[in-house]
């Protein structure tokens, strides 16, 4: 009908749009608006249940949620899929496990860039890619991950941004495993710190050293 609906958030969509529907199509569209409202309410309820489950039964997901862009659903799916961080000798092994590494096909001197293997759990892989989109998006905070992805996307080429998103998702999978296994405090700009400051932060305190020696 050529009528513009008011700008609004997902949460306020039903309330704002209901009064702005054109009279000519109001009877036809109002049930759809009510359906959207009901679905939004159900989604909110499930989000609250996931939040409660992650907080009460799997409190270690809090370590993963230190990274902006990783929410309750992503952290919970990650933990439940990997089950135990000790399964992997190196954190880098998580990338291939989740199918976030490119396929290999060498033919003489030719090493073409292929798609990722897409092995492992599809849902976790998609959630990590979604987190990577947020990290590289307009609302993503300044972090080592974001800077890394932006450098890759600036290299040009029609698929540069897609490769950057996958690369950030892969690094994110590795980072989450490191945080989960070590219990460390996440430093968003760790690699941006001066080398002297970084070494000092990595050096164990006297109390930690004596504790390790006693163990």
JSON list of C-alpha atoms in Angstrom, two decimals:
[
{"chain": "A", "resi": 1, "resn": "UNK", "atom": "CA", "xyz": [0.00, 0.00, 0.00]},
{"chain": "A", "resi": 2, "resn": "UNK", "atom": "CA", "xyz": [3.08, 2.25, 0.03]},
{"chain": "A", "resi": 3, "resn": "UNK", "atom": "CA", "xyz": [2.88, 2.87, 3.79]},
{"chain": "A", "resi": 4, "resn": "UNK", "atom": "CA", "xyz": [6.06, 3.02, 5.86]},
{"chain": "A", "resi": 5, "resn": "UNK", "atom": "CA", "xyz": [6.08, 1.32, 9.23]},
{"chain": "A", "resi": 6, "resn": "UNK", "atom": "CA", "xyz": [7.84, 3.03, 12.16]},
{"chain": "A", "resi": 7, "resn": "UNK", "atom": "CA", "xyz": [11.41, 2.10, 13.01]},
{"chain": "A", "resi": 8, "resn": "UNK", "atom": "CA", "xyz": [11.62, -0.02, 16.14]},
{"chain": "A", "resi": 9, "resn": "UNK", "atom": "CA", "xyz": [13.48, -2.82, 17.86]},
{"chain": "A", "resi": 10, "resn": "UNK", "atom": "CA", "xyz": [12.46, -6.47, 17.64]},
{"chain": "A", "resi": 11, "resn": "UNK", "atom": "CA", "xyz": [11.01, -6.35, 21.16]},
{"chain": "A", "resi": 12, "resn": "UNK", "atom": "CA", "xyz": [8.73, -3.36, 20.45]},
{"chain": "A", "resi": 13, "resn": "UNK", "atom": "CA", "xyz": [7.77, -4.36, 16.89]},
{"chain": "A", "resi": 14, "resn": "UNK", "atom": "CA", "xyz": [4.28, -5.71, 17.64]},
{"chain": "A", "resi": 15, "resn": "UNK", "atom": "CA", "xyz": [3.21, -2.77, 19.82]},
{"chain": "A", "resi": 16, "resn": "UNK", "atom": "CA", "xyz": [4.43, -0.04, 17.47]},
{"chain": "A", "resi": 17, "resn": "UNK", "atom": "CA", "xyz": [3.35, -1.66, 14.21]},
{"chain": "A", "resi": 18, "resn": "UNK", "atom": "CA", "xyz": [-0.16, -2.59, 15.37]},
{"chain": "A", "resi": 19, "resn": "UNK", "atom": "CA", "xyz": [-1.27, 1.03, 15.45]},
{"chain": "A", "resi": 20, "resn": "UNK", "atom": "CA", "xyz": [0.50, 1.92, 12.20]},
{"chain": "A", "resi": 21, "resn": "UNK", "atom": "CA", "xyz": [-1.09, -0.69, 9.93]},
{"chain": "A", "resi": 22, "resn": "UNK", "atom": "CA", "xyz": [-3.08, 0.81, 7.00]},
{"chain": "A", "resi": 23, "resn": "UNK", "atom": "CA", "xyz": [-6.84, 0.48, 7.43]},
{"chain": "A", "resi": 24, "resn": "UNK", "atom": "CA", "xyz": [-7.19, -1.27, 4.06]},
{"chain": "A", "resi": 25, "resn": "UNK", "atom": "CA", "xyz": [-5.01, -4.23, 5.09]},
{"chain": "A", "resi": 26, "resn": "UNK", "atom": "CA", "xyz": [-5.29, -4.11, 8.87]},
{"chain": "A", "resi": 27, "resn": "UNK", "atom": "CA", "xyz": [-7.62, -7.12, 9.15]},
{"chain": "A", "resi": 28, "resn": "UNK", "atom": "CA", "xyz": [-5.28, -9.22, 6.99]},
{"chain": "A", "resi": 29, "resn": "UNK", "atom": "CA", "xyz": [-1.99, -8.22, 8.65]},
{"chain": "A", "resi": 30, "resn": "UNK", "atom": "CA", "xyz": [-2.98, -7.90, 12.30]},
{"chain": "A", "resi": 31, "resn": "UNK", "atom": "CA", "xyz": [-3.04, -11.71, 12.89]},
{"chain": "A", "resi": 32, "resn": "UNK", "atom": "CA", "xyz": [0.51, -11.88, 11.48]},
{"chain": "A", "resi": 33, "resn": "UNK", "atom": "CA", "xyz": [1.66, -9.15, 13.85]},
{"chain": "A", "resi": 34, "resn": "UNK", "atom": "CA", "xyz": [0.12, -11.04, 16.78]},
{"chain": "A", "resi": 35, "resn": "UNK", "atom": "CA", "xyz": [1.90, -14.20, 15.60]},
{"chain": "A", "resi": 36, "resn": "UNK", "atom": "CA", "xyz": [5.23, -12.34, 15.56]},
{"chain": "A", "resi": 37, "resn": "UNK", "atom": "CA", "xyz": [4.52, -11.14, 19.10]},
{"chain": "A", "resi": 38, "resn": "UNK", "atom": "CA", "xyz": [3.81, -14.68, 20.31]},
{"chain": "A", "resi": 39, "resn": "UNK", "atom": "CA", "xyz": [6.99, -16.04, 18.66]},
{"chain": "A", "resi": 40, "resn": "UNK", "atom": "CA", "xyz": [9.09, -13.24, 20.17]},
{"chain": "A", "resi": 41, "resn": "UNK", "atom": "CA", "xyz": [7.68, -14.05, 23.60]},
{"chain": "A", "resi": 42, "resn": "UNK", "atom": "CA", "xyz": [8.49, -17.75, 23.18]},
{"chain": "A", "resi": 43, "resn": "UNK", "atom": "CA", "xyz": [12.03, -16.97, 22.02]},
{"chain": "A", "resi": 44, "resn": "UNK", "atom": "CA", "xyz": [12.55, -14.72, 25.04]},
{"chain": "A", "resi": 45, "resn": "UNK", "atom": "CA", "xyz": [11.37, -17.52, 27.32]},
{"chain": "A", "resi": 46, "resn": "UNK", "atom": "CA", "xyz": [13.80, -20.02, 25.79]},
{"chain": "A", "resi": 47, "resn": "UNK", "atom": "CA", "xyz": [16.64, -17.50, 26.04]},
{"chain": "A", "resi": 48, "resn": "UNK", "atom": "CA", "xyz": [15.94, -17.14, 29.76]},
{"chain": "A", "resi": 49, "resn": "UNK", "atom": "CA", "xyz": [15.93, -20.93, 30.22]},
{"chain": "A", "resi": 50, "resn": "UNK", "atom": "CA", "xyz": [19.25, -21.27, 28.37]},
{"chain": "A", "resi": 51, "resn": "UNK", "atom": "CA", "xyz": [20.73, -18.49, 30.49]},
{"chain": "A", "resi": 52, "resn": "UNK", "atom": "CA", "xyz": [19.61, -20.22, 33.68]},
{"chain": "A", "resi": 53, "resn": "UNK", "atom": "CA", "xyz": [20.92, -23.61, 32.55]},
{"chain": "A", "resi": 54, "resn": "UNK", "atom": "CA", "xyz": [24.31, -22.18, 31.60]},
{"chain": "A", "resi": 55, "resn": "UNK", "atom": "CA", "xyz": [24.62, -20.25, 34.88]},
{"chain": "A", "resi": 56, "resn": "UNK", "atom": "CA", "xyz": [23.48, -22.95, 37.29]},
{"chain": "A", "resi": 57, "resn": "UNK", "atom": "CA", "xyz": [24.55, -26.25, 35.72]},
{"chain": "A", "resi": 58, "resn": "UNK", "atom": "CA", "xyz": [27.51, -25.21, 33.57]},
{"chain": "A", "resi": 59, "resn": "UNK", "atom": "CA", "xyz": [29.07, -22.23, 35.40]},
{"chain": "A", "resi": 60, "resn": "UNK", "atom": "CA", "xyz": [32.35, -22.60, 33.47]},
{"chain": "A", "resi": 61, "resn": "UNK", "atom": "CA", "xyz": [30.55, -21.21, 30.41]},
{"chain": "A", "resi": 62, "resn": "UNK", "atom": "CA", "xyz": [31.11, -17.84, 32.11]},
{"chain": "A", "resi": 63, "resn": "UNK", "atom": "CA", "xyz": [34.79, -18.12, 31.14]},
{"chain": "A", "resi": 64, "resn": "UNK", "atom": "CA", "xyz": [33.83, -18.28, 27.46]},
{"chain": "A", "resi": 65, "resn": "UNK", "atom": "CA", "xyz": [31.33, -15.44, 27.72]},
{"chain": "A", "resi": 66, "resn": "UNK", "atom": "CA", "xyz": [34.13, -13.07, 28.62]},
{"chain": "A", "resi": 67, "resn": "UNK", "atom": "CA", "xyz": [34.52, -12.66, 24.84]},
{"chain": "A", "resi": 68, "resn": "UNK", "atom": "CA", "xyz": [32.04, -10.10, 23.51]},
{"chain": "A", "resi": 69, "resn": "UNK", "atom": "CA", "xyz": [29.88, -11.79, 20.89]},
{"chain": "A", "resi": 70, "resn": "UNK", "atom": "CA", "xyz": [29.77, -15.13, 22.71]},
{"chain": "A", "resi": 71, "resn": "UNK", "atom": "CA", "xyz": [26.44, -15.49, 24.50]},
{"chain": "A", "resi": 72, "resn": "UNK", "atom": "CA", "xyz": [24.80, -18.19, 26.63]},
{"chain": "A", "resi": 73, "resn": "UNK", "atom": "CA", "xyz": [23.70, -20.32, 23.66]},
{"chain": "A", "resi": 74, "resn": "UNK", "atom": "CA", "xyz": [27.10, -20.32, 21.92]},
{"chain": "A", "resi": 75, "resn": "UNK", "atom": "CA", "xyz": [29.07, -20.98, 25.10]},
{"chain": "A", "resi": 76, "resn": "UNK", "atom": "CA", "xyz": [26.69, -23.75, 26.21]},
{"chain": "A", "resi": 77, "resn": "UNK", "atom": "CA", "xyz": [26.69, -25.46, 22.80]},
{"chain": "A", "resi": 78, "resn": "UNK", "atom": "CA", "xyz": [30.50, -25.23, 22.68]},
{"chain": "A", "resi": 79, "resn": "UNK", "atom": "CA", "xyz": [30.96, -26.79, 26.13]},
{"chain": "A", "resi": 80, "resn": "UNK", "atom": "CA", "xyz": [28.40, -29.56, 25.59]},
{"chain": "A", "resi": 81, "resn": "UNK", "atom": "CA", "xyz": [29.91, -30.48, 22.21]},
{"chain": "A", "resi": 82, "resn": "UNK", "atom": "CA", "xyz": [33.55, -30.58, 23.33]},
{"chain": "A", "resi": 83, "resn": "UNK", "atom": "CA", "xyz": [32.57, -32.02, 26.75]},
{"chain": "A", "resi": 84, "resn": "UNK", "atom": "CA", "xyz": [36.08, -31.93, 28.21]},
{"chain": "A", "resi": 85, "resn": "UNK", "atom": "CA", "xyz": [38.89, -29.47, 27.34]},
{"chain": "A", "resi": 86, "resn": "UNK", "atom": "CA", "xyz": [41.46, -32.17, 28.12]},
{"chain": "A", "resi": 87, "resn": "UNK", "atom": "CA", "xyz": [40.32, -34.11, 25.04]},
{"chain": "A", "resi": 88, "resn": "UNK", "atom": "CA", "xyz": [42.56, -31.87, 22.96]},
{"chain": "A", "resi": 89, "resn": "UNK", "atom": "CA", "xyz": [46.31, -31.80, 23.47]},
{"chain": "A", "resi": 90, "resn": "UNK", "atom": "CA", "xyz": [46.51, -28.41, 21.75]},
{"chain": "A", "resi": 91, "resn": "UNK", "atom": "CA", "xyz": [43.86, -25.73, 21.49]},
{"chain": "A", "resi": 92, "resn": "UNK", "atom": "CA", "xyz": [44.55, -25.49, 17.76]},
{"chain": "A", "resi": 93, "resn": "UNK", "atom": "CA", "xyz": [43.11, -28.98, 17.34]},
{"chain": "A", "resi": 94, "resn": "UNK", "atom": "CA", "xyz": [39.63, -27.57, 18.00]},
{"chain": "A", "resi": 95, "resn": "UNK", "atom": "CA", "xyz": [39.53, -25.81, 14.62]},
{"chain": "A", "resi": 96, "resn": "UNK", "atom": "CA", "xyz": [39.80, -29.02, 12.56]},
{"chain": "A", "resi": 97, "resn": "UNK", "atom": "CA", "xyz": [37.46, -30.82, 14.98]},
{"chain": "A", "resi": 98, "resn": "UNK", "atom": "CA", "xyz": [34.73, -28.29, 14.24]},
{"chain": "A", "resi": 99, "resn": "UNK", "atom": "CA", "xyz": [35.40, -28.23, 10.49]},
{"chain": "A", "resi": 100, "resn": "UNK", "atom": "CA", "xyz": [36.71, -24.66, 10.40]},
{"chain": "A", "resi": 101, "resn": "UNK", "atom": "CA", "xyz": [39.91, -25.37, 8.46]},
{"chain": "A", "resi": 102, "resn": "UNK", "atom": "CA", "xyz": [40.26, -25.37, 4.64]},
{"chain": "A", "resi": 103, "resn": "UNK", "atom": "CA", "xyz": [40.42, -28.63, 2.74]},
{"chain": "A", "resi": 104, "resn": "UNK", "atom": "CA", "xyz": [43.84, -29.68, 1.42]},
{"chain": "A", "resi": 105, "resn": "UNK", "atom": "CA", "xyz": [44.37, -30.50, -2.25]},
{"chain": "A", "resi": 106, "resn": "UNK", "atom": "CA", "xyz": [47.96, -30.15, -3.46]},
{"chain": "A", "resi": 107, "resn": "UNK", "atom": "CA", "xyz": [48.72, -30.85, -7.09]},
{"chain": "A", "resi": 108, "resn": "UNK", "atom": "CA", "xyz": [52.34, -30.21, -7.96]},
{"chain": "A", "resi": 109, "resn": "UNK", "atom": "CA", "xyz": [53.04, -26.53, -7.49]},
{"chain": "A", "resi": 110, "resn": "UNK", "atom": "CA", "xyz": [49.33, -25.71, -7.29]},
{"chain": "A", "resi": 111, "resn": "UNK", "atom": "CA", "xyz": [47.77, -25.17, -3.87]},
{"chain": "A", "resi": 112, "resn": "UNK", "atom": "CA", "xyz": [44.28, -23.77, -4.52]},
{"chain": "A", "resi": 113, "resn": "UNK", "atom": "CA", "xyz": [42.25, -22.17, -1.73]},
{"chain": "A", "resi": 114, "resn": "UNK", "atom": "CA", "xyz": [39.41, -24.55, -0.97]},
{"chain": "A", "resi": 115, "resn": "UNK", "atom": "CA", "xyz": [36.31, -24.37, 1.20]},
{"chain": "A", "resi": 116, "resn": "UNK", "atom": "CA", "xyz": [36.39, -25.43, 4.84]},
{"chain": "A", "resi": 117, "resn": "UNK", "atom": "CA", "xyz": [35.88, -29.11, 5.62]},
{"chain": "A", "resi": 118, "resn": "UNK", "atom": "CA", "xyz": [32.61, -28.52, 7.56]},
{"chain": "A", "resi": 119, "resn": "UNK", "atom": "CA", "xyz": [33.33, -31.58, 9.68]},
{"chain": "A", "resi": 120, "resn": "UNK", "atom": "CA", "xyz": [32.02, -31.90, 13.22]},
{"chain": "A", "resi": 121, "resn": "UNK", "atom": "CA", "xyz": [28.99, -30.28, 14.79]},
{"chain": "A", "resi": 122, "resn": "UNK", "atom": "CA", "xyz": [27.21, -27.95, 12.35]},
{"chain": "A", "resi": 123, "resn": "UNK", "atom": "CA", "xyz": [25.31, -25.95, 14.97]},
{"chain": "A", "resi": 124, "resn": "UNK", "atom": "CA", "xyz": [28.43, -25.03, 16.97]},
{"chain": "A", "resi": 125, "resn": "UNK", "atom": "CA", "xyz": [30.21, -24.07, 13.74]},
{"chain": "A", "resi": 126, "resn": "UNK", "atom": "CA", "xyz": [27.31, -21.83, 12.71]},
{"chain": "A", "resi": 127, "resn": "UNK", "atom": "CA", "xyz": [27.16, -20.22, 16.15]},
{"chain": "A", "resi": 128, "resn": "UNK", "atom": "CA", "xyz": [30.88, -19.46, 16.06]},
{"chain": "A", "resi": 129, "resn": "UNK", "atom": "CA", "xyz": [30.51, -17.95, 12.59]},
{"chain": "A", "resi": 130, "resn": "UNK", "atom": "CA", "xyz": [27.64, -15.83, 13.92]},
{"chain": "A", "resi": 131, "resn": "UNK", "atom": "CA", "xyz": [29.87, -14.63, 16.77]},
{"chain": "A", "resi": 132, "resn": "UNK", "atom": "CA", "xyz": [32.58, -13.82, 14.22]},
{"chain": "A", "resi": 133, "resn": "UNK", "atom": "CA", "xyz": [30.09, -11.70, 12.25]},
{"chain": "A", "resi": 134, "resn": "UNK", "atom": "CA", "xyz": [29.35, -9.72, 15.42]},
{"chain": "A", "resi": 135, "resn": "UNK", "atom": "CA", "xyz": [33.04, -9.27, 16.23]},
{"chain": "A", "resi": 136, "resn": "UNK", "atom": "CA", "xyz": [33.71, -7.89, 12.74]},
{"chain": "A", "resi": 137, "resn": "UNK", "atom": "CA", "xyz": [30.45, -5.94, 12.57]},
{"chain": "A", "resi": 138, "resn": "UNK", "atom": "CA", "xyz": [29.76, -2.29, 13.42]},
{"chain": "A", "resi": 139, "resn": "UNK", "atom": "CA", "xyz": [29.06, -3.04, 17.09]},
{"chain": "A", "resi": 140, "resn": "UNK", "atom": "CA", "xyz": [32.07, -5.30, 17.66]},
{"chain": "A", "resi": 141, "resn": "UNK", "atom": "CA", "xyz": [34.52, -3.96, 20.28]},
{"chain": "A", "resi": 142, "resn": "UNK", "atom": "CA", "xyz": [38.18, -3.34, 19.52]},
{"chain": "A", "resi": 143, "resn": "UNK", "atom": "CA", "xyz": [39.96, -6.65, 20.17]},
{"chain": "A", "resi": 144, "resn": "UNK", "atom": "CA", "xyz": [42.83, -8.72, 18.79]},
{"chain": "A", "resi": 145, "resn": "UNK", "atom": "CA", "xyz": [40.27, -10.91, 17.02]},
{"chain": "A", "resi": 146, "resn": "UNK", "atom": "CA", "xyz": [38.61, -7.93, 15.35]},
{"chain": "A", "resi": 147, "resn": "UNK", "atom": "CA", "xyz": [41.92, -6.41, 14.23]},
{"chain": "A", "resi": 148, "resn": "UNK", "atom": "CA", "xyz": [43.02, -9.76, 12.83]},
{"chain": "A", "resi": 149, "resn": "UNK", "atom": "CA", "xyz": [39.80, -10.20, 10.86]},
{"chain": "A", "resi": 150, "resn": "UNK", "atom": "CA", "xyz": [39.80, -6.65, 9.52]},
{"chain": "A", "resi": 151, "resn": "UNK", "atom": "CA", "xyz": [43.36, -7.08, 8.25]},
{"chain": "A", "resi": 152, "resn": "UNK", "atom": "CA", "xyz": [42.29, -10.18, 6.35]},
{"chain": "A", "resi": 153, "resn": "UNK", "atom": "CA", "xyz": [39.20, -8.53, 4.89]},
{"chain": "A", "resi": 154, "resn": "UNK", "atom": "CA", "xyz": [41.28, -5.58, 3.64]},
{"chain": "A", "resi": 155, "resn": "UNK", "atom": "CA", "xyz": [43.39, -7.81, 1.43]},
{"chain": "A", "resi": 156, "resn": "UNK", "atom": "CA", "xyz": [40.77, -7.49, -1.30]},
{"chain": "A", "resi": 157, "resn": "UNK", "atom": "CA", "xyz": [39.09, -10.05, -3.49]},
{"chain": "A", "resi": 158, "resn": "UNK", "atom": "CA", "xyz": [35.42, -10.90, -3.65]},
{"chain": "A", "resi": 159, "resn": "UNK", "atom": "CA", "xyz": [35.71, -13.60, -0.98]},
{"chain": "A", "resi": 160, "resn": "UNK", "atom": "CA", "xyz": [38.04, -11.70, 1.37]},
{"chain": "A", "resi": 161, "resn": "UNK", "atom": "CA", "xyz": [35.30, -10.88, 3.90]},
{"chain": "A", "resi": 162, "resn": "UNK", "atom": "CA", "xyz": [33.96, -14.45, 3.93]},
{"chain": "A", "resi": 163, "resn": "UNK", "atom": "CA", "xyz": [37.44, -15.85, 4.52]},
{"chain": "A", "resi": 164, "resn": "UNK", "atom": "CA", "xyz": [38.00, -13.30, 7.28]},
{"chain": "A", "resi": 165, "resn": "UNK", "atom": "CA", "xyz": [34.79, -14.36, 9.06]},
{"chain": "A", "resi": 166, "resn": "UNK", "atom": "CA", "xyz": [35.76, -18.04, 8.92]},
{"chain": "A", "resi": 167, "resn": "UNK", "atom": "CA", "xyz": [39.31, -17.26, 10.08]},
{"chain": "A", "resi": 168, "resn": "UNK", "atom": "CA", "xyz": [37.98, -15.28, 13.06]},
{"chain": "A", "resi": 169, "resn": "UNK", "atom": "CA", "xyz": [35.55, -18.11, 13.90]},
{"chain": "A", "resi": 170, "resn": "UNK", "atom": "CA", "xyz": [38.47, -20.55, 13.85]},
{"chain": "A", "resi": 171, "resn": "UNK", "atom": "CA", "xyz": [40.59, -18.34, 16.11]},
{"chain": "A", "resi": 172, "resn": "UNK", "atom": "CA", "xyz": [37.60, -17.84, 18.38]},
{"chain": "A", "resi": 173, "resn": "UNK", "atom": "CA", "xyz": [37.19, -21.62, 18.75]},
{"chain": "A", "resi": 174, "resn": "UNK", "atom": "CA", "xyz": [40.86, -21.85, 19.78]},
{"chain": "A", "resi": 175, "resn": "UNK", "atom": "CA", "xyz": [40.56, -18.90, 22.17]},
{"chain": "A", "resi": 176, "resn": "UNK", "atom": "CA", "xyz": [37.50, -20.34, 23.90]},
{"chain": "A", "resi": 177, "resn": "UNK", "atom": "CA", "xyz": [39.30, -23.63, 24.48]},
{"chain": "A", "resi": 178, "resn": "UNK", "atom": "CA", "xyz": [42.27, -21.76, 25.99]},
{"chain": "A", "resi": 179, "resn": "UNK", "atom": "CA", "xyz": [40.01, -19.81, 28.34]},
{"chain": "A", "resi": 180, "resn": "UNK", "atom": "CA", "xyz": [38.07, -22.93, 29.32]},
{"chain": "A", "resi": 181, "resn": "UNK", "atom": "CA", "xyz": [41.16, -25.04, 29.97]},
{"chain": "A", "resi": 182, "resn": "UNK", "atom": "CA", "xyz": [43.21, -22.42, 31.80]},
{"chain": "A", "resi": 183, "resn": "UNK", "atom": "CA", "xyz": [40.50, -20.40, 33.56]},
{"chain": "A", "resi": 184, "resn": "UNK", "atom": "CA", "xyz": [42.37, -17.23, 32.65]},
{"chain": "A", "resi": 185, "resn": "UNK", "atom": "CA", "xyz": [40.99, -13.72, 32.56]},
{"chain": "A", "resi": 186, "resn": "UNK", "atom": "CA", "xyz": [40.35, -12.71, 28.95]},
{"chain": "A", "resi": 187, "resn": "UNK", "atom": "CA", "xyz": [42.45, -9.81, 27.65]},
{"chain": "A", "resi": 188, "resn": "UNK", "atom": "CA", "xyz": [40.81, -8.40, 24.48]},
{"chain": "A", "resi": 189, "resn": "UNK", "atom": "CA", "xyz": [43.97, -6.58, 23.33]},
{"chain": "A", "resi": 190, "resn": "UNK", "atom": "CA", "xyz": [46.64, -8.91, 24.66]},
{"chain": "A", "resi": 191, "resn": "UNK", "atom": "CA", "xyz": [48.74, -8.79, 21.50]},
{"chain": "A", "resi": 192, "resn": "UNK", "atom": "CA", "xyz": [48.50, -5.00, 21.37]},
{"chain": "A", "resi": 193, "resn": "UNK", "atom": "CA", "xyz": [50.28, -4.67, 24.72]},
{"chain": "A", "resi": 194, "resn": "UNK", "atom": "CA", "xyz": [54.00, -3.76, 24.73]},
{"chain": "A", "resi": 195, "resn": "UNK", "atom": "CA", "xyz": [56.21, -6.85, 24.82]},
{"chain": "A", "resi": 196, "resn": "UNK", "atom": "CA", "xyz": [57.60, -6.00, 28.26]},
{"chain": "A", "resi": 197, "resn": "UNK", "atom": "CA", "xyz": [54.11, -5.64, 29.73]},
{"chain": "A", "resi": 198, "resn": "UNK", "atom": "CA", "xyz": [52.97, -8.87, 28.05]},
{"chain": "A", "resi": 199, "resn": "UNK", "atom": "CA", "xyz": [55.93, -10.85, 29.42]},
{"chain": "A", "resi": 200, "resn": "UNK", "atom": "CA", "xyz": [55.33, -9.45, 32.89]},
{"chain": "A", "resi": 201, "resn": "UNK", "atom": "CA", "xyz": [51.68, -10.50, 32.71]},
{"chain": "A", "resi": 202, "resn": "UNK", "atom": "CA", "xyz": [52.65, -13.99, 31.56]},
{"chain": "A", "resi": 203, "resn": "UNK", "atom": "CA", "xyz": [55.26, -14.39, 34.32]},
{"chain": "A", "resi": 204, "resn": "UNK", "atom": "CA", "xyz": [53.80, -16.28, 37.34]},
{"chain": "A", "resi": 205, "resn": "UNK", "atom": "CA", "xyz": [53.80, -14.59, 40.73]},
{"chain": "A", "resi": 206, "resn": "UNK", "atom": "CA", "xyz": [55.89, -15.93, 43.59]},
{"chain": "A", "resi": 207, "resn": "UNK", "atom": "CA", "xyz": [52.81, -17.45, 45.21]},
{"chain": "A", "resi": 208, "resn": "UNK", "atom": "CA", "xyz": [51.84, -19.21, 41.95]},
{"chain": "A", "resi": 209, "resn": "UNK", "atom": "CA", "xyz": [55.39, -20.47, 41.43]},
{"chain": "A", "resi": 210, "resn": "UNK", "atom": "CA", "xyz": [55.63, -21.85, 44.96]},
{"chain": "A", "resi": 211, "resn": "UNK", "atom": "CA", "xyz": [52.23, -23.48, 44.58]},
{"chain": "A", "resi": 212, "resn": "UNK", "atom": "CA", "xyz": [53.29, -25.22, 41.38]},
{"chain": "A", "resi": 213, "resn": "UNK", "atom": "CA", "xyz": [56.52, -26.36, 42.99]},
{"chain": "A", "resi": 214, "resn": "UNK", "atom": "CA", "xyz": [54.64, -27.79, 45.95]},
{"chain": "A", "resi": 215, "resn": "UNK", "atom": "CA", "xyz": [52.26, -29.60, 43.60]}
]
